[in-house]
Short mmCIF file of C-alpha atoms and ligand atoms in Angstrom, two decimals:
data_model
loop_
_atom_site.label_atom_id
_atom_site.label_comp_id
_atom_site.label_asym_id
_atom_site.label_seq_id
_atom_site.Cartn_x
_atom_site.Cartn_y
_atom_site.Cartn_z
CA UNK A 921 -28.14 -24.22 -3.32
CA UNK A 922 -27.89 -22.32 -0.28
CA UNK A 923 -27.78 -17.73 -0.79
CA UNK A 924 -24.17 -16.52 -0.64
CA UNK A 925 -23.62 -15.15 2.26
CA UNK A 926 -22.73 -11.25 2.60
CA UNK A 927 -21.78 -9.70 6.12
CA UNK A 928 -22.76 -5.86 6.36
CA UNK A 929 -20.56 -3.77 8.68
CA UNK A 930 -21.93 -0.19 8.64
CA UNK A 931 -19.67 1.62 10.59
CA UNK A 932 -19.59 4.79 12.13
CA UNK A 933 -21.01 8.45 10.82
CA UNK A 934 -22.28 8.31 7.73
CA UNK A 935 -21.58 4.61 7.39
CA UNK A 936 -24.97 3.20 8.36
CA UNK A 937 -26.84 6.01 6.46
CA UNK A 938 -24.94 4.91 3.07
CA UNK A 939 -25.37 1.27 3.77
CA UNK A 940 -28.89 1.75 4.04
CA UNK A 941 -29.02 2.78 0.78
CA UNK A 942 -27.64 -0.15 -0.50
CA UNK A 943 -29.54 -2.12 1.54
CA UNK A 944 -32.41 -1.69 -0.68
CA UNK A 945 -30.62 -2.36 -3.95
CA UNK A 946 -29.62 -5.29 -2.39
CA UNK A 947 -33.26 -6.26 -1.34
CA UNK A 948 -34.12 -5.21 -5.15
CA UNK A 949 -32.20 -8.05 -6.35
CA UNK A 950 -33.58 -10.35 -4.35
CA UNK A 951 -37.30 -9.27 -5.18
CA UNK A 952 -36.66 -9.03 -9.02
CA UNK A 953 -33.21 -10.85 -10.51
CA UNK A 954 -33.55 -14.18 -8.17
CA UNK A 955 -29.83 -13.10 -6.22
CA UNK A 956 -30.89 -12.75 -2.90
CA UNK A 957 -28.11 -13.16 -0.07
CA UNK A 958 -28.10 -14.62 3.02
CA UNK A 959 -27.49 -11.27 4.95
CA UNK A 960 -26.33 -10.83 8.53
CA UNK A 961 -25.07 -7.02 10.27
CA UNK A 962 -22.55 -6.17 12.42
CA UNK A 963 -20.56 -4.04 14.08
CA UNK A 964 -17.04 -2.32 13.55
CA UNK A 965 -15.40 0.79 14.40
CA UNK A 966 -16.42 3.20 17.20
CA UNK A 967 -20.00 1.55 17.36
CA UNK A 968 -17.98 -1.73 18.24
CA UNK A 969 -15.57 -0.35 20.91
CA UNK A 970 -19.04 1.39 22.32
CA UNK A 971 -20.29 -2.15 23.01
CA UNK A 972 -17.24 -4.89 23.08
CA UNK A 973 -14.37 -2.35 24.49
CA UNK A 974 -12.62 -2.97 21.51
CA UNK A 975 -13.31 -1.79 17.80
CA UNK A 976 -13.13 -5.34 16.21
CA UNK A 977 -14.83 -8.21 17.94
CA UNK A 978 -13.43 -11.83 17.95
CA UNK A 979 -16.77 -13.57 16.60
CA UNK A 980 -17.18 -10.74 13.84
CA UNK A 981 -13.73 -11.60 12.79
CA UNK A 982 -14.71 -14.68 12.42
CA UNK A 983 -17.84 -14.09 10.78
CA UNK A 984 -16.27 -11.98 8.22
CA UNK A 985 -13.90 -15.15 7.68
CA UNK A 986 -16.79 -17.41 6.90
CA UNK A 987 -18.69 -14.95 4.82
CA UNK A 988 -18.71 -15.03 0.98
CA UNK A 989 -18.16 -11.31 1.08
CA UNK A 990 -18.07 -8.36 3.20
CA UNK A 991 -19.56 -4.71 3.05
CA UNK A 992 -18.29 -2.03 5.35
CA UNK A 993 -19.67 1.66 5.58
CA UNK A 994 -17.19 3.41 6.87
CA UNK A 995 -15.29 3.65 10.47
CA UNK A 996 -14.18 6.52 12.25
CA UNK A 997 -15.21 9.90 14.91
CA UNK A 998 -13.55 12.83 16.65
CA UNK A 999 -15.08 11.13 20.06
CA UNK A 1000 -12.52 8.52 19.35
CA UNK A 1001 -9.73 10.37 18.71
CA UNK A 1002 -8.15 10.13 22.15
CA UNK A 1003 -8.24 6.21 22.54
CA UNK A 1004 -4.99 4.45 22.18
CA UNK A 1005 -3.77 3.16 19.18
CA UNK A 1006 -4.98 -0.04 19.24
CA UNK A 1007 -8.53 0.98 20.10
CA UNK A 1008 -9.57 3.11 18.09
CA UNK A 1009 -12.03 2.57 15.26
CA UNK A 1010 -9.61 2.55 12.37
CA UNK A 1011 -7.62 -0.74 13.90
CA UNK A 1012 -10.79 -2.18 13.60
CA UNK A 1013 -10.71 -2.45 9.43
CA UNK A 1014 -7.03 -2.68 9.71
CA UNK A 1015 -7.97 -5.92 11.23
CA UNK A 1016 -10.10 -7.10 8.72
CA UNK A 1017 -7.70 -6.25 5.61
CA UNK A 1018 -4.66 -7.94 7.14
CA UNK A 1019 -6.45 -11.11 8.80
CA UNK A 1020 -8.46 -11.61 5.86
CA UNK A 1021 -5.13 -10.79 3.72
CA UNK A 1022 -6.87 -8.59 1.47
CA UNK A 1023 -3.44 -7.68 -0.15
CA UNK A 1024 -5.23 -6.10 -3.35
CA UNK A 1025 -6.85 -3.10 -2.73
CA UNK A 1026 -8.87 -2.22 -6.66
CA UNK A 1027 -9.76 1.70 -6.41
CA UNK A 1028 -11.38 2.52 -9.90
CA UNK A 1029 -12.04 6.14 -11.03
CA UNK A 1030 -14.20 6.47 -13.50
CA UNK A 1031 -15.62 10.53 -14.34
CA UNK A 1032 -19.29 10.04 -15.31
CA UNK A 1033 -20.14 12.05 -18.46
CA UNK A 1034 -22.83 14.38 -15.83
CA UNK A 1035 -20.35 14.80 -13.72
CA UNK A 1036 -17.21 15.95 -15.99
CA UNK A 1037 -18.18 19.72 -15.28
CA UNK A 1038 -18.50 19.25 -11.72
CA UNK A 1039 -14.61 18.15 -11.05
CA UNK A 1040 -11.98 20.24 -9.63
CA UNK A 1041 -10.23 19.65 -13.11
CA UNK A 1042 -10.99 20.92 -16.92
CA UNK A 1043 -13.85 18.45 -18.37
CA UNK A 1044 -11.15 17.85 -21.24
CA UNK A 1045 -8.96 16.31 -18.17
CA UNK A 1046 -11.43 14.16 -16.76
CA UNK A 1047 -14.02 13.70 -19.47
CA UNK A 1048 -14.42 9.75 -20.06
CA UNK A 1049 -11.85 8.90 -17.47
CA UNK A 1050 -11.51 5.55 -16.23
CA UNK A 1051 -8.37 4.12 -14.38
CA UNK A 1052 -7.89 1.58 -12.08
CA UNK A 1053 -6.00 1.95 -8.79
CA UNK A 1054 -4.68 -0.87 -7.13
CA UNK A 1055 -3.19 -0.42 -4.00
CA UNK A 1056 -1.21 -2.93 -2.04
CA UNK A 1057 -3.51 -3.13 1.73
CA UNK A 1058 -1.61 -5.25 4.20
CA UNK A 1059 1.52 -4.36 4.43
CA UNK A 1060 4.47 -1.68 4.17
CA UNK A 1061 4.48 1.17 6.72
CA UNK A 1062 1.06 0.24 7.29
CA UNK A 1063 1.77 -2.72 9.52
CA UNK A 1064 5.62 -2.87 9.68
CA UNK A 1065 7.88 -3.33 12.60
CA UNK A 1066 9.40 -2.13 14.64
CA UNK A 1067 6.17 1.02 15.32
CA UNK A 1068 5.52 2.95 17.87
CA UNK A 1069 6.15 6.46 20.09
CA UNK A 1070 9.76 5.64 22.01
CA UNK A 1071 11.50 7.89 24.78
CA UNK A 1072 14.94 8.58 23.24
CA UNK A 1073 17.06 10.81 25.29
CA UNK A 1074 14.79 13.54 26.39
CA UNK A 1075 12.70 13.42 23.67
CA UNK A 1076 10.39 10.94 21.93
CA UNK A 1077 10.77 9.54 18.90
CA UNK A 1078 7.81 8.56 16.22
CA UNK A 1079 8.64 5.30 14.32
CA UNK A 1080 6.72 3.40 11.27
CA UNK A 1081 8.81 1.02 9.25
CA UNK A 1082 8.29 0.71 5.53
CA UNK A 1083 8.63 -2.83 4.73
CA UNK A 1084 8.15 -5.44 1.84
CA UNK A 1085 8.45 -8.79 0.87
CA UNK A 1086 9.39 -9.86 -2.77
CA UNK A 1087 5.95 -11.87 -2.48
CA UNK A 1088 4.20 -9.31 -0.60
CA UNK A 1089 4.95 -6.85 -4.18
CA UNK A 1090 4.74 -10.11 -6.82
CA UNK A 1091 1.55 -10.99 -5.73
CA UNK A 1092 -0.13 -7.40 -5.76
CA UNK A 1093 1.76 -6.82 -9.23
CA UNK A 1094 0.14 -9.99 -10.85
CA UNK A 1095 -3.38 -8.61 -9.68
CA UNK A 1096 -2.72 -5.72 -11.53
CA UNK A 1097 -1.35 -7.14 -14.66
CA UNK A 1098 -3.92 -9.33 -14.77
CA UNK A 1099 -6.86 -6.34 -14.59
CA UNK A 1100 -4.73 -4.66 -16.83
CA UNK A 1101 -5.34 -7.68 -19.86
CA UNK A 1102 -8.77 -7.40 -19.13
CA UNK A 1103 -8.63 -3.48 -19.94
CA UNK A 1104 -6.09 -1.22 -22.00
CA UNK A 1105 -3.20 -3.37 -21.07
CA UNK A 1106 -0.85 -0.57 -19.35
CA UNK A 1107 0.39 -0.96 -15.90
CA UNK A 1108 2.07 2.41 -14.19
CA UNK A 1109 4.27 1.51 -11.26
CA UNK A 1110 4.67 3.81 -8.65
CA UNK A 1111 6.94 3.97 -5.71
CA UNK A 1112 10.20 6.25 -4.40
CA UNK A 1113 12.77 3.96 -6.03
CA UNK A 1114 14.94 7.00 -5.89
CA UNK A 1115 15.18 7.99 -2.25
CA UNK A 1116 13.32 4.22 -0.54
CA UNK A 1117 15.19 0.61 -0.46
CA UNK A 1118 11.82 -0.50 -0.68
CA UNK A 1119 11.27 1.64 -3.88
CA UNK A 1120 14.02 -0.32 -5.42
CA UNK A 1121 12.76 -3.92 -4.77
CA UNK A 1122 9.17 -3.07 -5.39
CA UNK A 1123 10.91 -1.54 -8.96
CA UNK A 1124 12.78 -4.84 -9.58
CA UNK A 1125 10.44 -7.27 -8.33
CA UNK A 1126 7.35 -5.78 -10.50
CA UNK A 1127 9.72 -5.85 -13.40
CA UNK A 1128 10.43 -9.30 -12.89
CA UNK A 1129 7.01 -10.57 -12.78
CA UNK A 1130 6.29 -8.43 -15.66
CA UNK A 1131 9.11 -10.34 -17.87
CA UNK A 1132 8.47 -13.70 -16.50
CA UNK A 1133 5.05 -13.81 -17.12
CA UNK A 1134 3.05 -10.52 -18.30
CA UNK A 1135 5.45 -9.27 -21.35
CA UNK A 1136 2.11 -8.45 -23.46
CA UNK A 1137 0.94 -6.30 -20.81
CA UNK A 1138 2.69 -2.42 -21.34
CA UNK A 1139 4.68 -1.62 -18.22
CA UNK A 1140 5.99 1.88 -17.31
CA UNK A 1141 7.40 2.94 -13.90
CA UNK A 1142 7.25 6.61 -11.94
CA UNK A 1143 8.26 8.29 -8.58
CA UNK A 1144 4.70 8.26 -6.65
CA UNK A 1145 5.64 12.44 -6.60
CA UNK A 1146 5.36 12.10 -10.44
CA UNK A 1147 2.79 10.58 -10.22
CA UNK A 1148 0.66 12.34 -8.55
CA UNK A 1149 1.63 15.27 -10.45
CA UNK A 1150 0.56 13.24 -13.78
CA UNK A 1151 -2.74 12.33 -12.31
CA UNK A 1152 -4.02 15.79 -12.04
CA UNK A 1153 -1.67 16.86 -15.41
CA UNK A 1154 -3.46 14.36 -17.76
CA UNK A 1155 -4.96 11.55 -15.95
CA UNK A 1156 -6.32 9.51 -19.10
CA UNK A 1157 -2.79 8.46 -19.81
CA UNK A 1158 -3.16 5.85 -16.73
CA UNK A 1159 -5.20 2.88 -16.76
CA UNK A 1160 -3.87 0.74 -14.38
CA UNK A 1161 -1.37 2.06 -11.54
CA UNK A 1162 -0.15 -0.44 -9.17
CA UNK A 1163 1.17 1.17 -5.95
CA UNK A 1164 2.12 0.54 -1.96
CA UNK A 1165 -0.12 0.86 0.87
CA UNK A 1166 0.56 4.36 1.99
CA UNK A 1167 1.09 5.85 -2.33
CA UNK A 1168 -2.12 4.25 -2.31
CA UNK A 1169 -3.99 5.38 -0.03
CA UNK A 1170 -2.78 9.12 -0.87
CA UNK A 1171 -3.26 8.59 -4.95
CA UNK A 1172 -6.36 7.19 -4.37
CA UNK A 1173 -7.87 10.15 -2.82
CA UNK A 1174 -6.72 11.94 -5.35
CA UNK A 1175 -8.18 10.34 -7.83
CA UNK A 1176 -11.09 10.73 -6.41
CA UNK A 1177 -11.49 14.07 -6.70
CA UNK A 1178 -10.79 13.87 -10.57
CA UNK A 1179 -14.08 11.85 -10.45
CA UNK A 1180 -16.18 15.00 -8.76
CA UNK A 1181 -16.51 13.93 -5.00
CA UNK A 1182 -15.14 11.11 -2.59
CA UNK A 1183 -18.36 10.49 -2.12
CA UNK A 1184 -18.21 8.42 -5.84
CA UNK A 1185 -15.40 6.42 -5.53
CA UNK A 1186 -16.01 2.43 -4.81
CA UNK A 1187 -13.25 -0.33 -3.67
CA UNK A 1188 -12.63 -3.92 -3.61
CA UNK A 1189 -10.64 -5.26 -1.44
CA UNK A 1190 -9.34 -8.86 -2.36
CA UNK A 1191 -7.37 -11.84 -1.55
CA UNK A 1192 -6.49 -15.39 -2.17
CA UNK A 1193 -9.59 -17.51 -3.62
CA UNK A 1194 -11.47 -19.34 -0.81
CA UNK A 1195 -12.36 -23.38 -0.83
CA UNK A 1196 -15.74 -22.30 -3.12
CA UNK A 1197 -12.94 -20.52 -5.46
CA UNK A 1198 -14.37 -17.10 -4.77
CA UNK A 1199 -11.39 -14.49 -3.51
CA UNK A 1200 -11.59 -13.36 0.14
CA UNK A 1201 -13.57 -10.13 -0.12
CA UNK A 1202 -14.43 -7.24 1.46
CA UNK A 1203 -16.00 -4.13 -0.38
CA UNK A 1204 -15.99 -0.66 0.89
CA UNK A 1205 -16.34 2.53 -0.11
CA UNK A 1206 -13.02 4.79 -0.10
CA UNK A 1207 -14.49 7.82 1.87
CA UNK A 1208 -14.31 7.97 5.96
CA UNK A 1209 -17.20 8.15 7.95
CA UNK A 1210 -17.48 12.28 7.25
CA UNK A 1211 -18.55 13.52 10.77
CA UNK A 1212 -18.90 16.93 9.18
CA UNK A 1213 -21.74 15.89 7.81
CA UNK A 1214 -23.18 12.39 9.46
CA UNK A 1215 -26.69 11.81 10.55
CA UNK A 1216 -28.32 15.05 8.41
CA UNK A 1217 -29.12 13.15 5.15
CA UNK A 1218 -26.62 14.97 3.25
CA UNK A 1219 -24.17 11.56 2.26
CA UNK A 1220 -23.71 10.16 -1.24
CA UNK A 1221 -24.46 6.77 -1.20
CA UNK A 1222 -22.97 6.17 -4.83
CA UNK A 1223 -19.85 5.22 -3.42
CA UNK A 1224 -21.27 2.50 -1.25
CA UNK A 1225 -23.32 1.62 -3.93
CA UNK A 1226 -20.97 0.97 -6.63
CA UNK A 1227 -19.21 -1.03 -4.10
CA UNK A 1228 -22.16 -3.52 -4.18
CA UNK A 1229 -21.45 -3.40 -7.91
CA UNK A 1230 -18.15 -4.40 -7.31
CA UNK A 1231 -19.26 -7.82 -5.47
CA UNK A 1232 -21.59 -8.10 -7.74
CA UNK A 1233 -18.39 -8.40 -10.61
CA UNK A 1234 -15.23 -9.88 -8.35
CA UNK A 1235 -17.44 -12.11 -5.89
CA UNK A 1236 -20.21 -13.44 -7.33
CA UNK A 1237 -19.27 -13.52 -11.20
CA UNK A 1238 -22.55 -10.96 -12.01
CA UNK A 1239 -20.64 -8.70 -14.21
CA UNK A 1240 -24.01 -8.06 -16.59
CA UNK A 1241 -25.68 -7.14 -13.02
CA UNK A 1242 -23.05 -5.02 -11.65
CA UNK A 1243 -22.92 -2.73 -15.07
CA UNK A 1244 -26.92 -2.80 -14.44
CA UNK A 1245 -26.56 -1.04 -11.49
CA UNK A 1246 -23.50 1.14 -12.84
CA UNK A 1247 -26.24 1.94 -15.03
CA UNK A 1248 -28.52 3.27 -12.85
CA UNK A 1249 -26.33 5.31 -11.27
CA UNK A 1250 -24.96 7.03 -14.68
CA UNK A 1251 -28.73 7.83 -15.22
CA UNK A 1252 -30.15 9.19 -11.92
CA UNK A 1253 -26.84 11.52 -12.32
CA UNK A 1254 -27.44 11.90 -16.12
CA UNK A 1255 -30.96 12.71 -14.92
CA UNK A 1256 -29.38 15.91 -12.64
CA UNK A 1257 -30.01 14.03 -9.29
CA UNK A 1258 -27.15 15.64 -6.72
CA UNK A 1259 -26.38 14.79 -3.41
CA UNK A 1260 -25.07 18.10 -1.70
CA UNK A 1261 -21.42 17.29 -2.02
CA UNK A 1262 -22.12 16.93 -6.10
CA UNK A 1263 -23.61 20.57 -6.30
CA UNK A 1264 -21.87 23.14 -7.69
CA UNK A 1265 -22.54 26.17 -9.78
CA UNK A 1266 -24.03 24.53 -12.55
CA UNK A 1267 -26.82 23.47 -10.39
CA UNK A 1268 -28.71 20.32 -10.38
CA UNK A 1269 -31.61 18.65 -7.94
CA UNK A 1270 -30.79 18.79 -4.92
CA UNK A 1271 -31.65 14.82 -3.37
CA UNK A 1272 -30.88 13.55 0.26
CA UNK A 1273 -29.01 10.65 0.75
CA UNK A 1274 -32.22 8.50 0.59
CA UNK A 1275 -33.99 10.14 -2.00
CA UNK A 1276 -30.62 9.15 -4.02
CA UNK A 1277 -30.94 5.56 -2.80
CA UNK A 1278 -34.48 5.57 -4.39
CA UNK A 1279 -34.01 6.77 -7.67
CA UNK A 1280 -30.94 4.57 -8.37
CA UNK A 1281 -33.88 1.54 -7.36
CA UNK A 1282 -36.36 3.34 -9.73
CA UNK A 1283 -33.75 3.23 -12.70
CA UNK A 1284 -33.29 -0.47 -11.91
CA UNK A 1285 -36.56 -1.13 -12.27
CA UNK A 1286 -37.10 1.02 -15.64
CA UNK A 1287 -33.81 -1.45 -16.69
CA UNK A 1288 -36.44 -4.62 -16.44
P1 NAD B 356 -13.79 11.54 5.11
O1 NAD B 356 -13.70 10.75 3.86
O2 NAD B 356 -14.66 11.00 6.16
O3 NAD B 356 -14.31 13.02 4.75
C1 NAD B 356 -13.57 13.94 3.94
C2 NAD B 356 -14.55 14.99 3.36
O4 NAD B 356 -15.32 14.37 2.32
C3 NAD B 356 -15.53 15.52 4.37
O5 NAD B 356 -15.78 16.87 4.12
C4 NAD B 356 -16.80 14.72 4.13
O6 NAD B 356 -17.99 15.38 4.45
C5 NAD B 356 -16.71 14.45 2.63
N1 NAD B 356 -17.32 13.15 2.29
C6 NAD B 356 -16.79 11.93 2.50
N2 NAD B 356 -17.63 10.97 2.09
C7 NAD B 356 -18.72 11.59 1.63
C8 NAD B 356 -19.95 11.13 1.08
N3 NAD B 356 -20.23 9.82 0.91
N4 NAD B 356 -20.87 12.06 0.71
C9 NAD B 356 -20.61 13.37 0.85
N5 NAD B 356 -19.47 13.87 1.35
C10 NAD B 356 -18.52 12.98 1.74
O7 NAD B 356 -12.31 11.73 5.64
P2 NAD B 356 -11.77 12.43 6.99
O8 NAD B 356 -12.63 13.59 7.33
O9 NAD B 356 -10.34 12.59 6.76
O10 NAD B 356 -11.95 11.33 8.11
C11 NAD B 356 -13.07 11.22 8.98
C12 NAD B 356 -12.99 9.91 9.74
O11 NAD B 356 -13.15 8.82 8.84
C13 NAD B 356 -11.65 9.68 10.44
O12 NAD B 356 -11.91 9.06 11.67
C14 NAD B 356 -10.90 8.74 9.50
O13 NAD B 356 -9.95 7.95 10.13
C15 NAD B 356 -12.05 7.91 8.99
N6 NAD B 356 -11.82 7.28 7.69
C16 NAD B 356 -12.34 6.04 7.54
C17 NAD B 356 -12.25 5.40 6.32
C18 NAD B 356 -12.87 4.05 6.18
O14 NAD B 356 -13.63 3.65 7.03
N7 NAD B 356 -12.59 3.32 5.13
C19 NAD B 356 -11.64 6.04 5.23
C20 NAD B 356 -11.13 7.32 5.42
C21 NAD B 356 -11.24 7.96 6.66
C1 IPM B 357 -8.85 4.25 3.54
C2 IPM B 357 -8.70 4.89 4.90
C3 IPM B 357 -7.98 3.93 5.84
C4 IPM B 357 -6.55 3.77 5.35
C5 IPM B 357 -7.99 4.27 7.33
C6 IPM B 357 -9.35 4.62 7.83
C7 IPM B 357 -7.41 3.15 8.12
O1 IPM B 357 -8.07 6.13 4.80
O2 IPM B 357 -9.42 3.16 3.45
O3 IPM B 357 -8.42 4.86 2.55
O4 IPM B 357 -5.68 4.61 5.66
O5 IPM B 357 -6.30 2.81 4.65
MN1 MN B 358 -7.75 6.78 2.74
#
C-alpha cells in the first residue's frame, strides 16, 4: 500500500525552524517504526505572497485537498502588516481551515509535571492539568458577512458579523461530546448567551444535541467572561470546553499559558472524514510565527511537535505512537532540557531549538 501522504507548510518566522524539528521525528519513524510518509513542502503565508503575489496558491490548495494530512508552522510578519486584507499571510490559513472545512479546531492543554513550577499560575492550579479545547474554526465573526471598513457619513465604520448556523454549532458540539466520552465525560459550553443572539442559539442548539443524543455525557454552560475567569481560578474543573471561533481563539491562548509557554501547546484541526474514512486534517501548532524571536534558534519546537503527535492519533489511528512521542517530550523536559521561553528562575539547561529537536529523537530511540 502506497505511504500516506502528509503536506508540510512551514510558514513564516519561526515556522520553518520548528518544522524542521519535526522533520526529523518524522524521518525517525520512517527509519525505525516502518510509518514513513509520502512527504511533499510548500509554501503559505508571507513566503507565498513573496513568490505567487498572493499568500495561498491555487495548486497548494489543492494539494492540501488531496493530502492525507497537513502540517503548518506558522504564518505571519510585521513586513506584511501593510498589505490589504486579503493578502496578507494570515488569509492564507484562513483559506485552508474554511476550504478544507476544518470546523473542529481540538486545542489540548496539558501542564507537564517539569513544567508545573514554571507557569504563570500556583503548581496546585496547574499541576496534572489536562483539558481539551475545542474551538469552532470556520465560521462566526471569523468569516461572516457583511465585513469590511465602510465610509458612513464622515466617518468610517469597522464591521465583522458574528454569525451561526444551527449545523455550523451541532456539528462542532458532537465533536466535542464525542472527545468528551473518550475522556472525563464533561463538556463546558461557552458563549455570551446573555448579551449575543448567537449566544442564545449556540446555548439551545448544544443543548439539543446534548439531549438528543449525548445525555451520558455531563453538560454545563458559562459566559466565555466566566470562563475565562474559571480557567485561570481553577482550571482542572474543565475537561472539555466547546466554544466559537473568536472565544476560541482568545481561551485558547490562555490556556496556554496555564501550560508554561505558547510555545507547548499543539492543535488539530479537523473535518468531515474523506473517501479513505480519515477526517480532513490539518495540524498546527497554536503559536504565530514569533518575529521577536525568528531565525536565532531560540523557538520551542514542542508545540510543532506534539502536533505530529496529534496526526499521529486523529489521522493515522497511531495512538500507541503518538503517546511515544508525548513521551519523549515529558522526558527531555523531565530531564531539565529548556528552550529559552521555558526558563525561568528555577533554572534548567538551556537547549536551542535544534538541540531540543535532538533530544526528543534521542528519547525515542531509548523508547525502542
Ligand atoms: P506569536 O504566537 O507569534 O508570539 C507571541 C509571543 O510568544 C512572542 O513573544 C513569541 O516570541 C512567543 N512564542 C510564540 N511561539 C513560540 C515558540 N514556539 N517558542 C518560543 N516562544 C514563542 O503571536 P503574535 O506575536 O501575536 O503574532 C506574530 C505573528 O504571528 C502575527 O503576524 C500573527 O498574525 C501571526 N500568528 C500566526 C498564527 C498561526 O500561524 N497559526 C497564530 C498566531 C499568530
Ligand atoms: C490562531 C491564530 C489565527 C487565528 C490567525 C493567525 C489567523 O491566532 O490560529 O490561533 O486567529 O485563528
Ligand atoms: Mn490565536
Amino acid at each position: 500500500m502506497a505511504n500516506p501522504s502528509l503536506l508540510i507548510l512551514p510558514g513564516d518566522g519561526i515556522g520553518p525552524e520548528v518544522m524542521g524539528e519535526v522533520r526529523k521525528v518524522i524521518d525517525w519513524y520512517g527509519a525505525n517504526r516502518d510509518l514513513s510518509f509520502d512527504v511533499s513542502e510548500d509554501l503559505v503565508g508571507g513566503c507565498a505572497y513573496d513568490k505567487h503575489g498572493k499568500p495561498l496558491a491555487d495548486e497548494t490548495m489543492a494539494k492540501a485537498q488531496e493530502a492525507d494530512a497537513v502540517l503548518l508552522g506558522a504564518v505571519g510578519g510585521p513586513q506584511y502588516d501593510v498589505l490589504e486584507f486579503k493578502l496578507k499571510p494570515e488569509q492564507g490559513l484562513l483559506r485552508l481551515r474554511k476550504e478544507m472545512d476544518l470546523y473542529a479546531n481540538l486545542r489540548p492543554a496539558q501542564c507537564f509535571d517539569a513544567l508545573a513550577d514554571f507557569s504563570s499560575l500556583k503548581p496546585e492550579i496547574v499541576g496534572g492539568l489536562d483539558i481539551m479545547i475545542v474551538r469552532e474554526l470556520t465560521s462566526g465573526v471569523y468569516f461572516g458577512e457583511p465585513r469590511g471598513i465602510e465610509k458612513v457619513g464622515n466617518e468610517r465604520v469597522g464591521i465583522n458579523t458574528q454569525r451561526y448556523t444551527e449545523s455550523e454549532i451541532a456539528r462542532v458540539a458532537r465533536s466535542a461530546f464525542e472527545l468528551a466520552r473518550r475522556r472525563n465525560n464533561k463538556v463546558c459550553s461557552m458563549e455570551k448567551a446573555n448579551v449575543m443572539e448567537s449566544g442564545v442559539l449556540w446555548r439551545e442548539v448544544v443543548t439539543e444535541v446534548h439531549a438528543a443524543e449525548y445525555s451520558d455525557v455531563e453538560l454545563s454552560h458559562m459566559y466565555a467572561d466566566a470562563g475565562a475567569m474559571q480557567l485561570t481560578r481553577w482550571p482542572k474543573q474543565f475537561d472539555v470546553i466547546v466554544t466559537d471561533n473568536l472565544f476560541g481563539d482568545m481561551l485558547s491562548d490562555l490556556a496556554a499559558m496555564l501550560t508554561g509557554s505558547l510555545g507547548m501547546l499543539p492543535s488539530a484541526s479537523l473535518g468531515a472524514p474523506m473517501a479513505n474514512g480519515r477526517p480532513k486534517a490539518l495540524y498546527e501548532p497554536v503559536h504565530g510565527s514569533a518575529p521577536d524571536i525568528a531565525g536565532q534558534g531560540k523557538a520551542n519546537p514542542i508545540a510543532c511537535i506534539l502536533s505530529f503527535a496529534m496526526a499521529l492519533r486523529y489521522s493515522f489511528d497511531q495512538g500507541d505512537e503518538a503517546a511515544r512521542l508525548e513521551a519523549a517530550v515529558e522526558a527531555v523536559l523531565a530531564d531539565g532540557l529548556r528552550t529559552a521561553d521555558l526558563m525561568g528562575p528555577e533554572g534548567g539547561t538551556p537547549v536551542s531549538t535544534t538541540a531540543m529537536g535532538d533530544a526528543i529523537v534521542a528519547k525515542l530511540n531509548d523508547s525502542l
